[in-house]
Amino acid sequence: MRIQDGCFTAFVALGLAAPGPAAAQRAAPGRLIDSLVARMTLEEKLGQLNLPSVDNQPSPAQLEQVRKGQVGGFLNLAGAQATRDAQRIAVTESRLHIPLLLGLDVIHGYRTIFPIPLAEAATWDPAVAESTARAAAREAAAAGVNWTFAPMVDIARDPRWGRIAEGSGEDPYLGSAMAAARVRGFQGKDLRAPDAVMATVKHFAAYGGAEGGRDYNTVDVPERTLREIYLPPYRAGVEAGAGSIMTSFNEIGGIPSHANRWLVTTLLRDEWKFPGFVVSDWTGVEELRNHGVAGSRADAGKVALEAGVDMDMVSRIYLEDLPALVRAGRIPIATVDAAVRRVLAGKRALGLFDDPYRGSSVERERSVLLAPEQRQLARSVAQAAIVLLKNDGNLLPLGPTRHTLAVIGPLADDHVAALGSWAGRGDPRDAVTPLEGIKTRAGTGTEVRYAKGCGIVDTATGGFAEAVALARQANVALLVLGEAGDMSGEAASRSSLGFPGVQQQLLEAVQATGTPVVLILMNGRPLIVQWAADHVPAIVEAWFLGVETGPALAGVLFGDVSPSGKLPVTFPRAVGQIPIYYNHKNTGRPAGTDKYTSKYTDLPSSPLFPFGYGLSYTSFEYKDLKLSAPSIAAGGTLNVSVTVTNTGVREGTDVAQLYVHDEVASVTRPVRALAGFRRVSLRPGESRTLEFTLTPKELGLYDQRMRFVVEPGKFRVYVGGSSEAGLEGEFEVRAGAGVERR
Ligand code: NOJ
């Protein structure tokens, strides 16, 4: 690694000897931080814990703060030149020459925008998530970013919550696999490598459990639900080596996360042994006053720091209000030092003391951003994320006889929406829309005509007539309906989940023409599409697929690839069913024909489309379910094998899913819990035998004393292509000690 600009000076200033800072740091990794902490003033220490945001560029006042050692890093500063400029000031003009963390929300891409995380979870392919995170890191790092506020791993059981778009859906097992994969992808094999960025697992914890699906709202879940449902993905991210974790805006059972010492210190650091640092969310420290657990800014800072929140994003409270408290002896200096050490260790882990610029340059940035292989990856991932929800009469794929296609709807040619809610430094001009993709793929033999029909949210119906006329003249109408990109994501909760505006009326008007309709959904959350499911022959869930939306979608519509995505979240029939999720408990009165059972009087309890569901252009059969033993010891493992056959006439990919159910336990258990999955691609007629291994991790539970144990008794397994998989078997866990871990 090259020594650049002020970096060498920094090490000379620290008194580290030749032959160079890298060698010196490797020789004595602990000493670097000891040496710094020993020399820092209180203000410089608290400066390391201060994380301001820039508005494109740091202001002169912010740069002056860098010189004074009052800034530990910036967020929202990106671009090779701008980051180099700020970094140079930190390492050459501040007293201790400490480099900056440069953080950005690189959520589903930096410049090459990939499918939103929820869509990517529909691939059920952690290797895919790892590869897009890797690709996003490559671009972001080239632009001087060294830290991303991702992955967002919050479990969400409520599609009203707009941030469901940023996560992996409702299931802790799938969510954990995706969380770990994304951490590995962002950080690469070596965090010091110039194309790696530090990951931030967020939002710790249970941010997705907001009451009523209203963003930032109160979360009230018991420790059991926390441990079983919400915590596993954070833990998976931590175990994958994430360098940082972000506390969440919400409270849990009366304690805001930014003030929750049990969560941030006892659980995260003592129990899970998380060695990294904890960053607050945006003004999360200051917001402790609104939560009503701090009476002043200073109180808020004290509570957060003592809970274990190391870095204060945007509030400026640590920098401005804590010095007096420390000097007055109200906060021990050891508490400050511990936080400073963790932040400095993060910088060291990134190799910033060796090369604060991490090899970023304007030339490198130019050559990496939106490179052809990035776009290629975006296309293949987008294709794998598309979920075919309905396909009556095999309307799809579009055959060669469809001479006139009517492409209709407000999302059909929307470049902005295609990128989704959190598009890094993405440029809508890079996005290929559904209309553009369909036109290109259709070629000259097919006429593609377009009418917008209506807006996304406005209520004007003046465009209906043109759309209806177009549909009448076409062989097939492709309707692209859904949400604008910013209708999901942060602060984008909705109380109704139908199509916004007059899109439903447009759909009904086009359907009434009698021309076969393919409904293509673009959305960041499950929408309520009961009417469409009842009336429209084909429905394609296309989420927000990023820059390659059009080609990916066209590839599926025209049958170049068979759809293979599976829902990572349940699609309800009505808002009144929410929260609805597949891994629910049985209740004492499971739904039945009797009146006094758990159900609605006006709606089935079942979802419209279940978790794990998705069709293909071919069909699959599961058979020969075999268990390696009729019984296992508590703490033992069991192999489950099943043969999958492609029973259709074309190649396709299914996601084989394994679920378990513990029949009798000391606490209630979900009716099914995902315990394994595998994508399998098969030619027509081809079969493959898949093997899954069940371990205590999949079979255990938190008992009444919150110990993680595998209890003896009968277990049931289910295997198939969705959470309603029908093939089942059973085995027994024999009595014996089975405590695994807390
Ligand atoms: C607030 C969001 O909750 C968080 O996810 C994000 O990382 C920060 N803002 C920084 O942009």
mmCIF file of C-alpha atoms and ligand atoms in Angstrom, residues 75-76 104-105 107 149-150 152 163 166 202-203 207 216 246 249 280-282 313 422 490, ligand 1:
data_model
loop_
_atom_site.group_PDB
_atom_site.id
_atom_site.type_symbol
_atom_site.label_atom_id
_atom_site.label_comp_id
_atom_site.label_asym_id
_atom_site.label_seq_id
_atom_site.Cartn_x
_atom_site.Cartn_y
_atom_site.Cartn_z
ATOM 1 C CA LEU A 75 -21.423 11.537 6.725
ATOM 2 C CA ASN A 76 -22.726 12.369 3.289
ATOM 3 C CA LEU A 104 -22.611 7.231 3.472
ATOM 4 C CA ASP A 105 -25.847 5.324 3.076
ATOM 5 C CA ILE A 107 -27.837 0.773 0.677
ATOM 6 C CA PHE A 149 -24.632 2.635 6.914
ATOM 7 C CA ALA A 150 -25.738 -0.768 5.724
ATOM 8 C CA MET A 152 -30.245 -2.615 7.293
ATOM 9 C CA ARG A 163 -38.587 0.890 5.551
ATOM 10 C CA GLU A 166 -34.601 -1.582 2.923
ATOM 11 C CA LYS A 202 -28.660 -1.271 11.661
ATOM 12 C CA HIS A 203 -31.001 -0.316 13.287
ATOM 13 C CA TYR A 207 -36.837 -0.791 14.552
ATOM 14 C CA TYR A 216 -40.089 5.854 14.474
ATOM 15 C CA MET A 246 -26.212 1.716 14.570
ATOM 16 C CA PHE A 249 -34.712 5.535 16.837
ATOM 17 C CA SER A 280 -26.148 6.690 16.934
ATOM 18 C CA ASP A 281 -28.747 7.272 14.281
ATOM 19 C CA TRP A 282 -29.262 10.823 13.006
ATOM 20 C CA MET A 313 -24.388 11.395 14.634
ATOM 21 C CA TRP A 422 -32.374 5.001 -1.303
ATOM 22 C CA GLU A 490 -37.713 6.288 5.662
HETATM 23 C C1 NOJ B 1 -31.418 8.109 9.396
HETATM 24 C C2 NOJ B 1 -31.687 6.684 9.036
HETATM 25 O O1 NOJ B 1 -32.549 6.092 9.982
HETATM 26 C C3 NOJ B 1 -30.432 5.817 8.946
HETATM 27 O O2 NOJ B 1 -30.784 4.576 8.405
HETATM 28 C C4 NOJ B 1 -29.385 6.498 8.122
HETATM 29 O O3 NOJ B 1 -28.237 5.680 8.050
HETATM 30 C C5 NOJ B 1 -29.069 7.842 8.720
HETATM 31 N N1 NOJ B 1 -30.276 8.669 8.728
HETATM 32 C C6 NOJ B 1 -27.958 8.564 7.974
HETATM 33 O O4 NOJ B 1 -28.387 8.976 6.744
#
